[in-house]
PDB file of C-alpha atoms and ligand atoms in Angstrom:
ATOM      1  CA  UNK Q   1       0.552 -43.593  56.647  1.00  0.00           C
ATOM      2  CA  UNK Q   2       3.357 -42.167  54.478  1.00  0.00           C
ATOM      3  CA  UNK Q   3       2.867 -41.853  50.769  1.00  0.00           C
ATOM      4  CA  UNK Q   4       4.887 -40.225  48.003  1.00  0.00           C
ATOM      5  CA  UNK Q   5       3.202 -39.913  44.618  1.00  0.00           C
ATOM      6  CA  UNK Q   6       5.452 -38.927  41.715  1.00  0.00           C
ATOM      7  CA  UNK Q   7       7.361 -36.803  44.242  1.00  0.00           C
ATOM      8  CA  UNK Q   8       9.939 -34.618  42.518  1.00  0.00           C
ATOM      9  CA  UNK Q   9      12.383 -32.228  44.122  1.00  0.00           C
ATOM     10  CA  UNK Q  10      14.855 -29.925  42.438  1.00  0.00           C
ATOM     11  CA  UNK Q  11      17.724 -27.717  43.540  1.00  0.00           C
ATOM     12  CA  UNK Q  12      18.189 -25.193  40.737  1.00  0.00           C
ATOM     13  CA  UNK Q  13      18.912 -27.212  37.588  1.00  0.00           C
ATOM     14  CA  UNK Q  14      19.580 -30.381  39.569  1.00  0.00           C
ATOM     15  CA  UNK Q  15      16.782 -32.903  40.094  1.00  0.00           C
ATOM     16  CA  UNK Q  16      17.440 -34.555  43.465  1.00  0.00           C
ATOM     17  CA  UNK Q  17      14.283 -36.672  43.392  1.00  0.00           C
ATOM     18  CA  UNK Q  18      12.676 -38.014  40.205  1.00  0.00           C
ATOM     19  CA  UNK Q  19       8.968 -38.868  40.468  1.00  0.00           C
ATOM     20  CA  UNK Q  20       9.280 -41.011  43.582  1.00  0.00           C
ATOM     21  CA  UNK Q  21       6.428 -43.389  44.367  1.00  0.00           C
ATOM     22  CA  UNK Q  22       6.604 -44.844  47.860  1.00  0.00           C
ATOM     23  CA  UNK Q  23       4.215 -46.084  50.489  1.00  0.00           C
ATOM     24  CA  UNK Q  24       4.894 -46.992  54.121  1.00  0.00           C
ATOM     25  CA  UNK Q  25       1.924 -48.424  55.981  1.00  0.00           C
ATOM     26  CA  UNK Q  26       1.231 -48.687  59.700  1.00  0.00           C
ATOM     27  CA  UNK Q  27       3.551 -51.190  61.367  1.00  0.00           C
ATOM     28  CA  UNK Q  28       5.971 -51.199  58.430  1.00  0.00           C
ATOM     29  CA  UNK Q  29       9.668 -50.439  58.724  1.00  0.00           C
ATOM     30  CA  UNK Q  30      10.961 -49.241  55.370  1.00  0.00           C
ATOM     31  CA  UNK Q  31      14.694 -48.686  54.965  1.00  0.00           C
ATOM     32  CA  UNK Q  32      16.090 -46.587  52.128  1.00  0.00           C
ATOM     33  CA  UNK Q  33      19.601 -47.497  51.030  1.00  0.00           C
ATOM     34  CA  UNK Q  34      21.745 -45.725  48.474  1.00  0.00           C
ATOM     35  CA  UNK Q  35      25.049 -43.940  47.970  1.00  0.00           C
ATOM     36  CA  UNK Q  36      25.749 -40.342  49.000  1.00  0.00           C
ATOM     37  CA  UNK Q  37      23.522 -37.991  47.044  1.00  0.00           C
ATOM     38  CA  UNK Q  38      20.944 -40.677  46.155  1.00  0.00           C
ATOM     39  CA  UNK Q  39      18.047 -38.582  47.474  1.00  0.00           C
ATOM     40  CA  UNK Q  40      17.306 -40.321  50.791  1.00  0.00           C
ATOM     41  CA  UNK Q  41      17.482 -37.194  52.973  1.00  0.00           C
ATOM     42  CA  UNK Q  42      15.622 -35.188  50.323  1.00  0.00           C
ATOM     43  CA  UNK Q  43      12.795 -37.736  50.550  1.00  0.00           C
ATOM     44  CA  UNK Q  44      12.611 -37.370  54.334  1.00  0.00           C
ATOM     45  CA  UNK Q  45      12.774 -33.575  54.061  1.00  0.00           C
ATOM     46  CA  UNK Q  46       9.807 -33.544  51.671  1.00  0.00           C
ATOM     47  CA  UNK Q  47       7.740 -35.565  54.181  1.00  0.00           C
ATOM     48  CA  UNK Q  48       8.829 -33.208  56.962  1.00  0.00           C
ATOM     49  CA  UNK Q  49       7.853 -30.174  54.902  1.00  0.00           C
ATOM     50  CA  UNK Q  50      11.389 -28.768  55.004  1.00  0.00           C
ATOM     51  CA  UNK Q  51      11.455 -28.819  51.199  1.00  0.00           C
ATOM     52  CA  UNK Q  52       8.756 -27.804  48.767  1.00  0.00           C
ATOM     53  CA  UNK Q  53       8.426 -30.391  45.974  1.00  0.00           C
ATOM     54  CA  UNK Q  54       8.684 -29.260  42.360  1.00  0.00           C
ATOM     55  CA  UNK Q  55       6.098 -31.878  41.468  1.00  0.00           C
ATOM     56  CA  UNK Q  56       4.049 -34.696  42.906  1.00  0.00           C
ATOM     57  CA  UNK Q  57       2.768 -35.096  46.432  1.00  0.00           C
ATOM     58  CA  UNK Q  58       3.946 -36.151  49.887  1.00  0.00           C
ATOM     59  CA  UNK Q  59       1.101 -37.351  52.098  1.00  0.00           C
ATOM     60  CA  UNK Q  60       1.241 -38.032  55.844  1.00  0.00           C
ATOM     61  CA  UNK Q  61      -1.821 -39.843  57.101  1.00  0.00           C
ATOM     62  CA  UNK Q  62      -3.589 -38.579  53.971  1.00  0.00           C
ATOM     63  CA  UNK Q  63      -2.580 -34.960  54.637  1.00  0.00           C
ATOM     64  CA  UNK Q  64      -0.799 -33.130  51.826  1.00  0.00           C
ATOM     65  CA  UNK Q  65       2.414 -31.862  53.439  1.00  0.00           C
ATOM     66  CA  UNK Q  66       2.942 -28.991  50.983  1.00  0.00           C
ATOM     67  CA  UNK Q  67      -0.540 -27.629  51.696  1.00  0.00           C
ATOM     68  CA  UNK Q  68      -0.891 -28.387  55.429  1.00  0.00           C
ATOM     69  CA  UNK Q  69       2.619 -28.588  56.811  1.00  0.00           C
ATOM     70  CA  UNK Q  70       1.854 -28.033  60.499  1.00  0.00           C
ATOM     71  CA  UNK Q  71      -1.042 -30.481  60.511  1.00  0.00           C
ATOM     72  CA  UNK Q  72       1.053 -33.145  58.762  1.00  0.00           C
ATOM     73  CA  UNK Q  73       3.921 -32.655  61.219  1.00  0.00           C
ATOM     74  CA  UNK Q  74       1.660 -33.479  64.147  1.00  0.00           C
ATOM     75  CA  UNK Q  75       1.727 -37.078  62.908  1.00  0.00           C
ATOM     76  CA  UNK Q  76       5.514 -37.194  62.533  1.00  0.00           C
ATOM     77  CA  UNK Q  77       8.463 -37.720  64.822  1.00  0.00           C
ATOM     78  CA  UNK Q  78      11.954 -37.226  63.420  1.00  0.00           C
ATOM     79  CA  UNK Q  79      15.334 -38.492  64.553  1.00  0.00           C
ATOM     80  CA  UNK Q  80      18.281 -37.015  62.620  1.00  0.00           C
ATOM     81  CA  UNK Q  81      21.802 -38.436  62.532  1.00  0.00           C
ATOM     82  CA  UNK Q  82      22.845 -36.035  65.282  1.00  0.00           C
ATOM     83  CA  UNK Q  83      20.164 -35.256  67.835  1.00  0.00           C
ATOM     84  CA  UNK Q  84      20.473 -31.590  68.880  1.00  0.00           C
ATOM     85  CA  UNK Q  85      19.983 -31.100  72.615  1.00  0.00           C
ATOM     86  CA  UNK Q  86      20.754 -28.383  75.137  1.00  0.00           C
ATOM     87  CA  UNK Q  87      24.163 -29.375  76.568  1.00  0.00           C
ATOM     88  CA  UNK Q  88      23.670 -27.701  79.956  1.00  0.00           C
ATOM     89  CA  UNK Q  89      20.332 -29.405  80.595  1.00  0.00           C
ATOM     90  CA  UNK Q  90      20.011 -33.001  81.737  1.00  0.00           C
ATOM     91  CA  UNK Q  91      18.461 -35.713  79.570  1.00  0.00           C
ATOM     92  CA  UNK Q  92      15.286 -35.406  81.615  1.00  0.00           C
ATOM     93  CA  UNK Q  93      15.170 -31.594  81.292  1.00  0.00           C
ATOM     94  CA  UNK Q  94      15.719 -31.810  77.523  1.00  0.00           C
ATOM     95  CA  UNK Q  95      12.876 -34.293  77.188  1.00  0.00           C
ATOM     96  CA  UNK Q  96      10.572 -32.096  79.310  1.00  0.00           C
ATOM     97  CA  UNK Q  97      11.522 -29.007  77.294  1.00  0.00           C
ATOM     98  CA  UNK Q  98      11.012 -30.527  73.844  1.00  0.00           C
ATOM     99  CA  UNK Q  99       7.822 -32.299  74.790  1.00  0.00           C
ATOM    100  CA  UNK Q 100       6.348 -29.087  76.218  1.00  0.00           C
ATOM    101  CA  UNK Q 101       6.677 -27.611  72.703  1.00  0.00           C
ATOM    102  CA  UNK Q 102       4.146 -30.168  71.445  1.00  0.00           C
ATOM    103  CA  UNK Q 103       1.599 -28.937  74.004  1.00  0.00           C
ATOM    104  CA  UNK Q 104       1.375 -32.352  75.698  1.00  0.00           C
ATOM    105  CA  UNK Q 105       2.560 -32.328  79.308  1.00  0.00           C
ATOM    106  CA  UNK Q 106       3.466 -35.552  81.089  1.00  0.00           C
ATOM    107  CA  UNK Q 107       4.383 -36.255  84.708  1.00  0.00           C
ATOM    108  CA  UNK Q 108       8.024 -36.449  85.813  1.00  0.00           C
ATOM    109  CA  UNK Q 109       7.595 -40.200  86.398  1.00  0.00           C
ATOM    110  CA  UNK Q 110       6.334 -40.644  82.844  1.00  0.00           C
ATOM    111  CA  UNK Q 111       9.302 -38.731  81.418  1.00  0.00           C
ATOM    112  CA  UNK Q 112      11.724 -40.856  83.432  1.00  0.00           C
ATOM    113  CA  UNK Q 113      10.009 -44.019  82.241  1.00  0.00           C
ATOM    114  CA  UNK Q 114      10.288 -42.866  78.622  1.00  0.00           C
ATOM    115  CA  UNK Q 115      14.035 -42.357  79.046  1.00  0.00           C
ATOM    116  CA  UNK Q 116      14.450 -45.759  80.684  1.00  0.00           C
ATOM    117  CA  UNK Q 117      12.364 -47.381  77.929  1.00  0.00           C
ATOM    118  CA  UNK Q 118      14.635 -45.722  75.362  1.00  0.00           C
ATOM    119  CA  UNK Q 119      17.558 -47.469  77.068  1.00  0.00           C
ATOM    120  CA  UNK Q 120      19.160 -44.573  78.949  1.00  0.00           C
ATOM    121  CA  UNK Q 121      20.785 -45.697  82.174  1.00  0.00           C
ATOM    122  CA  UNK Q 122      19.079 -44.511  85.369  1.00  0.00           C
ATOM    123  CA  UNK Q 123      22.316 -42.850  86.538  1.00  0.00           C
ATOM    124  CA  UNK Q 124      22.479 -40.640  83.407  1.00  0.00           C
ATOM    125  CA  UNK Q 125      18.961 -39.233  83.534  1.00  0.00           C
ATOM    126  CA  UNK Q 126      19.819 -36.228  85.742  1.00  0.00           C
ATOM    127  CA  UNK Q 127      23.282 -35.656  84.271  1.00  0.00           C
ATOM    128  CA  UNK Q 128      24.017 -32.812  81.881  1.00  0.00           C
ATOM    129  CA  UNK Q 129      23.786 -33.901  78.240  1.00  0.00           C
ATOM    130  CA  UNK Q 130      27.261 -32.481  77.546  1.00  0.00           C
ATOM    131  CA  UNK Q 131      28.627 -35.536  79.379  1.00  0.00           C
ATOM    132  CA  UNK Q 132      26.638 -37.988  77.185  1.00  0.00           C
ATOM    133  CA  UNK Q 133      28.000 -40.194  74.420  1.00  0.00           C
ATOM    134  CA  UNK Q 134      26.392 -40.061  70.956  1.00  0.00           C
ATOM    135  CA  UNK Q 135      24.366 -43.191  71.724  1.00  0.00           C
ATOM    136  CA  UNK Q 136      23.025 -41.642  74.921  1.00  0.00           C
ATOM    137  CA  UNK Q 137      21.962 -38.466  73.083  1.00  0.00           C
ATOM    138  CA  UNK Q 138      20.304 -40.649  70.478  1.00  0.00           C
ATOM    139  CA  UNK Q 139      18.302 -42.317  73.268  1.00  0.00           C
ATOM    140  CA  UNK Q 140      17.037 -38.939  74.484  1.00  0.00           C
ATOM    141  CA  UNK Q 141      16.012 -38.268  70.860  1.00  0.00           C
ATOM    142  CA  UNK Q 142      14.121 -41.564  70.853  1.00  0.00           C
ATOM    143  CA  UNK Q 143      12.377 -40.645  74.107  1.00  0.00           C
ATOM    144  CA  UNK Q 144      11.383 -37.257  72.607  1.00  0.00           C
ATOM    145  CA  UNK Q 145      10.030 -39.034  69.528  1.00  0.00           C
ATOM    146  CA  UNK Q 146       8.177 -41.618  71.642  1.00  0.00           C
ATOM    147  CA  UNK Q 147       6.635 -38.952  73.900  1.00  0.00           C
ATOM    148  CA  UNK Q 148       5.144 -37.271  70.848  1.00  0.00           C
ATOM    149  CA  UNK Q 149       3.175 -40.461  70.194  1.00  0.00           C
ATOM    150  CA  UNK Q 150       3.286 -39.782  66.454  1.00  0.00           C
ATOM    151  CA  UNK Q 151       1.958 -42.262  63.918  1.00  0.00           C
ATOM    152  CA  UNK Q 152       5.086 -42.128  61.775  1.00  0.00           C
ATOM    153  CA  UNK Q 153       8.761 -41.983  62.548  1.00  0.00           C
ATOM    154  CA  UNK Q 154      11.356 -40.606  60.110  1.00  0.00           C
ATOM    155  CA  UNK Q 155      15.008 -41.405  60.751  1.00  0.00           C
ATOM    156  CA  UNK Q 156      18.100 -40.193  58.924  1.00  0.00           C
ATOM    157  CA  UNK Q 157      21.114 -42.462  59.461  1.00  0.00           C
ATOM    158  CA  UNK Q 158      20.302 -42.822  63.155  1.00  0.00           C
ATOM    159  CA  UNK Q 159      22.778 -45.622  63.858  1.00  0.00           C
ATOM    160  CA  UNK Q 160      25.849 -44.071  62.229  1.00  0.00           C
ATOM    161  CA  UNK Q 161      28.570 -43.899  64.846  1.00  0.00           C
ATOM    162  CA  UNK Q 162      26.754 -46.127  67.345  1.00  0.00           C
ATOM    163  CA  UNK Q 163      28.547 -49.158  68.746  1.00  0.00           C
ATOM    164  CA  UNK Q 164      27.103 -52.591  67.806  1.00  0.00           C
ATOM    165  CA  UNK Q 165      25.249 -52.973  71.098  1.00  0.00           C
ATOM    166  CA  UNK Q 166      23.650 -49.507  70.916  1.00  0.00           C
ATOM    167  CA  UNK Q 167      22.797 -50.162  67.287  1.00  0.00           C
ATOM    168  CA  UNK Q 168      21.246 -53.487  68.233  1.00  0.00           C
ATOM    169  CA  UNK Q 169      19.175 -51.848  70.979  1.00  0.00           C
ATOM    170  CA  UNK Q 170      18.090 -49.288  68.416  1.00  0.00           C
ATOM    171  CA  UNK Q 171      16.705 -52.066  66.214  1.00  0.00           C
ATOM    172  CA  UNK Q 172      14.675 -53.338  69.181  1.00  0.00           C
ATOM    173  CA  UNK Q 173      13.178 -49.889  69.599  1.00  0.00           C
ATOM    174  CA  UNK Q 174      12.216 -49.703  65.949  1.00  0.00           C
ATOM    175  CA  UNK Q 175      10.493 -53.077  66.274  1.00  0.00           C
ATOM    176  CA  UNK Q 176       8.614 -51.742  69.275  1.00  0.00           C
ATOM    177  CA  UNK Q 177       7.440 -48.730  67.233  1.00  0.00           C
ATOM    178  CA  UNK Q 178       6.361 -51.090  64.491  1.00  0.00           C
ATOM    179  CA  UNK Q 179       4.500 -53.369  66.936  1.00  0.00           C
ATOM    180  CA  UNK Q 180       2.657 -50.288  68.184  1.00  0.00           C
ATOM    181  CA  UNK Q 181       1.387 -49.804  64.639  1.00  0.00           C
ATOM    182  CA  UNK Q 182       3.572 -46.852  63.687  1.00  0.00           C
ATOM    183  CA  UNK Q 183       5.114 -46.418  60.256  1.00  0.00           C
ATOM    184  CA  UNK Q 184       8.908 -46.140  60.175  1.00  0.00           C
ATOM    185  CA  UNK Q 185      10.923 -44.704  57.265  1.00  0.00           C
ATOM    186  CA  UNK Q 186      14.683 -44.808  57.754  1.00  0.00           C
ATOM    187  CA  UNK Q 187      17.535 -43.647  55.533  1.00  0.00           C
ATOM    188  CA  UNK Q 188      20.662 -45.667  56.235  1.00  0.00           C
ATOM    189  CA  UNK Q 189      23.971 -46.907  54.842  1.00  0.00           C
ATOM    190  CA  UNK Q 190      23.908 -49.927  57.130  1.00  0.00           C
ATOM    191  CA  UNK Q 191      22.886 -52.877  54.932  1.00  0.00           C
ATOM    192  CA  UNK Q 192      23.224 -55.305  57.808  1.00  0.00           C
ATOM    193  CA  UNK Q 193      20.940 -53.330  60.126  1.00  0.00           C
ATOM    194  CA  UNK Q 194      18.450 -52.658  57.318  1.00  0.00           C
ATOM    195  CA  UNK Q 195      18.242 -56.360  56.492  1.00  0.00           C
ATOM    196  CA  UNK Q 196      17.765 -57.186  60.165  1.00  0.00           C
ATOM    197  CA  UNK Q 197      15.103 -54.647  61.125  1.00  0.00           C
ATOM    198  CA  UNK Q 198      13.230 -53.656  57.961  1.00  0.00           C
ATOM    199  CA  UNK Q 199      10.044 -55.128  56.578  1.00  0.00           C
ATOM    200  CA  UNK Q 200      10.846 -53.544  53.189  1.00  0.00           C
ATOM    201  CA  UNK Q 201      14.075 -52.239  51.707  1.00  0.00           C
ATOM    202  CA  UNK Q 202      14.375 -49.700  48.899  1.00  0.00           C
ATOM    203  CA  UNK Q 203      17.516 -48.909  46.942  1.00  0.00           C
ATOM    204  CA  UNK Q 204      17.919 -45.374  45.596  1.00  0.00           C
ATOM    205  CA  UNK Q 205      20.447 -43.902  43.209  1.00  0.00           C
ATOM    206  CA  UNK Q 206      20.646 -40.470  41.598  1.00  0.00           C
ATOM    207  CA  UNK Q 207      17.210 -39.470  42.843  1.00  0.00           C
ATOM    208  CA  UNK Q 208      15.457 -42.617  41.668  1.00  0.00           C
ATOM    209  CA  UNK Q 209      14.032 -45.523  43.612  1.00  0.00           C
ATOM    210  CA  UNK Q 210      15.476 -48.458  41.678  1.00  0.00           C
ATOM    211  CA  UNK Q 211      13.890 -51.311  43.589  1.00  0.00           C
ATOM    212  CA  UNK Q 212      11.741 -52.025  46.627  1.00  0.00           C
ATOM    213  CA  UNK Q 213      11.952 -55.494  48.120  1.00  0.00           C
ATOM    214  CA  UNK Q 214      10.492 -57.527  50.891  1.00  0.00           C
ATOM    215  CA  UNK Q 215      13.235 -57.770  53.549  1.00  0.00           C
ATOM    216  CA  UNK Q 216      12.238 -61.334  54.431  1.00  0.00           C
ATOM    217  CA  UNK Q 217      12.903 -62.403  50.840  1.00  0.00           C
ATOM    218  CA  UNK Q 218      16.638 -61.562  50.908  1.00  0.00           C
ATOM    219  CA  UNK Q 219      19.465 -62.616  53.174  1.00  0.00           C
ATOM    220  CA  UNK Q 220      22.368 -60.307  53.896  1.00  0.00           C
ATOM    221  CA  UNK Q 221      24.545 -61.644  51.050  1.00  0.00           C
ATOM    222  CA  UNK Q 222      21.743 -61.383  48.503  1.00  0.00           C
ATOM    223  CA  UNK Q 223      21.016 -57.824  49.607  1.00  0.00           C
ATOM    224  CA  UNK Q 224      24.662 -56.830  49.291  1.00  0.00           C
ATOM    225  CA  UNK Q 225      24.930 -58.341  45.846  1.00  0.00           C
ATOM    226  CA  UNK Q 226      21.663 -56.677  44.654  1.00  0.00           C
ATOM    227  CA  UNK Q 227      22.921 -53.372  46.039  1.00  0.00           C
ATOM    228  CA  UNK Q 228      26.284 -53.695  44.284  1.00  0.00           C
ATOM    229  CA  UNK Q 229      24.626 -54.640  40.983  1.00  0.00           C
ATOM    230  CA  UNK Q 230      22.535 -51.482  41.104  1.00  0.00           C
ATOM    231  CA  UNK Q 231      25.540 -49.345  41.978  1.00  0.00           C
ATOM    232  CA  UNK Q 232      27.601 -50.557  39.026  1.00  0.00           C
ATOM    233  CA  UNK Q 233      24.759 -50.598  36.459  1.00  0.00           C
ATOM    234  CA  UNK Q 234      24.150 -47.592  34.199  1.00  0.00           C
ATOM    235  CA  UNK Q 235      20.846 -45.820  34.813  1.00  0.00           C
TER     236      UNK Q 235
HETATM  237  N1  LIG C 301      20.264 -27.712  49.961  1.00  0.00           N
HETATM  238  C1  LIG C 301      20.713 -28.247  48.835  1.00  0.00           C
HETATM  239  N2  LIG C 301      21.117 -27.467  47.814  1.00  0.00           N
HETATM  240  C2  LIG C 301      21.554 -28.008  46.649  1.00  0.00           C
HETATM  241  N3  LIG C 301      21.631 -29.334  46.411  1.00  0.00           N
HETATM  242  C3  LIG C 301      21.244 -30.151  47.389  1.00  0.00           C
HETATM  243  C4  LIG C 301      20.775 -29.664  48.652  1.00  0.00           C
HETATM  244  N4  LIG C 301      20.443 -30.732  49.430  1.00  0.00           N
HETATM  245  C5  LIG C 301      20.722 -31.824  48.694  1.00  0.00           C
HETATM  246  N5  LIG C 301      21.194 -31.481  47.473  1.00  0.00           N
HETATM  247  C6  LIG C 301      21.562 -32.408  46.392  1.00  0.00           C
HETATM  248  O1  LIG C 301      20.491 -33.312  46.210  1.00  0.00           O
HETATM  249  C7  LIG C 301      20.977 -34.618  45.941  1.00  0.00           C
HETATM  250  C8  LIG C 301      20.384 -35.596  46.943  1.00  0.00           C
HETATM  251  O2  LIG C 301      20.937 -35.299  48.237  1.00  0.00           O
HETATM  252  P1  LIG C 301      20.483 -36.080  49.547  1.00  0.00           P
HETATM  253  O3  LIG C 301      21.033 -35.330  50.704  1.00  0.00           O
HETATM  254  O4  LIG C 301      19.017 -36.303  49.510  1.00  0.00           O
HETATM  255  O5  LIG C 301      21.232 -37.479  49.370  1.00  0.00           O
HETATM  256  P2  LIG C 301      21.364 -38.692  50.402  1.00  0.00           P
HETATM  257  O6  LIG C 301      20.941 -39.915  49.682  1.00  0.00           O
HETATM  258  O7  LIG C 301      20.654 -38.375  51.679  1.00  0.00           O
HETATM  259  O8  LIG C 301      22.928 -38.717  50.634  1.00  0.00           O
HETATM  260  P3  LIG C 301      23.809 -39.062  51.954  1.00  0.00           P
HETATM  261  O9  LIG C 301      23.884 -40.551  51.992  1.00  0.00           O
HETATM  262  O10 LIG C 301      25.127 -38.439  51.637  1.00  0.00           O
HETATM  263  O11 LIG C 301      23.147 -38.450  53.146  1.00  0.00           O
HETATM  264  C9  LIG C 301      22.496 -34.525  45.971  1.00  0.00           C
HETATM  265  O12 LIG C 301      22.957 -34.406  44.647  1.00  0.00           O
HETATM  266  C10 LIG C 301      22.762 -33.270  46.757  1.00  0.00           C
HETATM  267  O13 LIG C 301      23.965 -32.656  46.341  1.00  0.00           O
END
């Protein structure tokens, strides 16, 4: 569903992504770990078509993003670290507004159900978003992503700042996406969450994917020690 082939991205003289090869199939949850500046967001931005690669290819459902950006985006939903919503609209109105942009209209009951499925409390649905916590805004973002019914979900540090319960509920949602056969690619600093929810875990550093492992093959301690080894080793 998502494929990077020798994907390279530069900012001036700086190479932010060095010939990345990566594949995320339907039903897979792939977490990318790595320190600040490792290239995780750059990878997501290449799939989203926000950045033009200097070399290589980003494919979404077989569609070359650089050549057919709009078509590729139809298969993608994206949840950034901070979901941007209209503060004076309610959660429900935001969902209706953003979904209308995709050209797919749903009934009011369906929108409400999507918000409830995303974990938003019934009492908050009609309240202005300016009164929401970060976790609640994140849930509206999840409902927007779910409504789009996209085959792949890209997430950039979606659980940063969430309390443990909200973060735990978030993992359940990712599993639901995976069970529905969607591909999930998530950049995160949360080793614990990655180990818990991912099917595969990649470690990046200085624009390179250093390793990709089967999440079931490592426990939390092993993952932390592998991560630390990579961080201290010279490239
Ligand atoms: N718009 C930009 N202009 C110049 N350099 C950039 C730009 N965006 C990213 N970079 C550089 O590209 C490299 C990779 O950045 P990226 O944001 O992909 O890292 P990251 O792994 O997502 O980090 P973080 O964990 O801090 O979010 C960094 O060296 C960063 O400084």
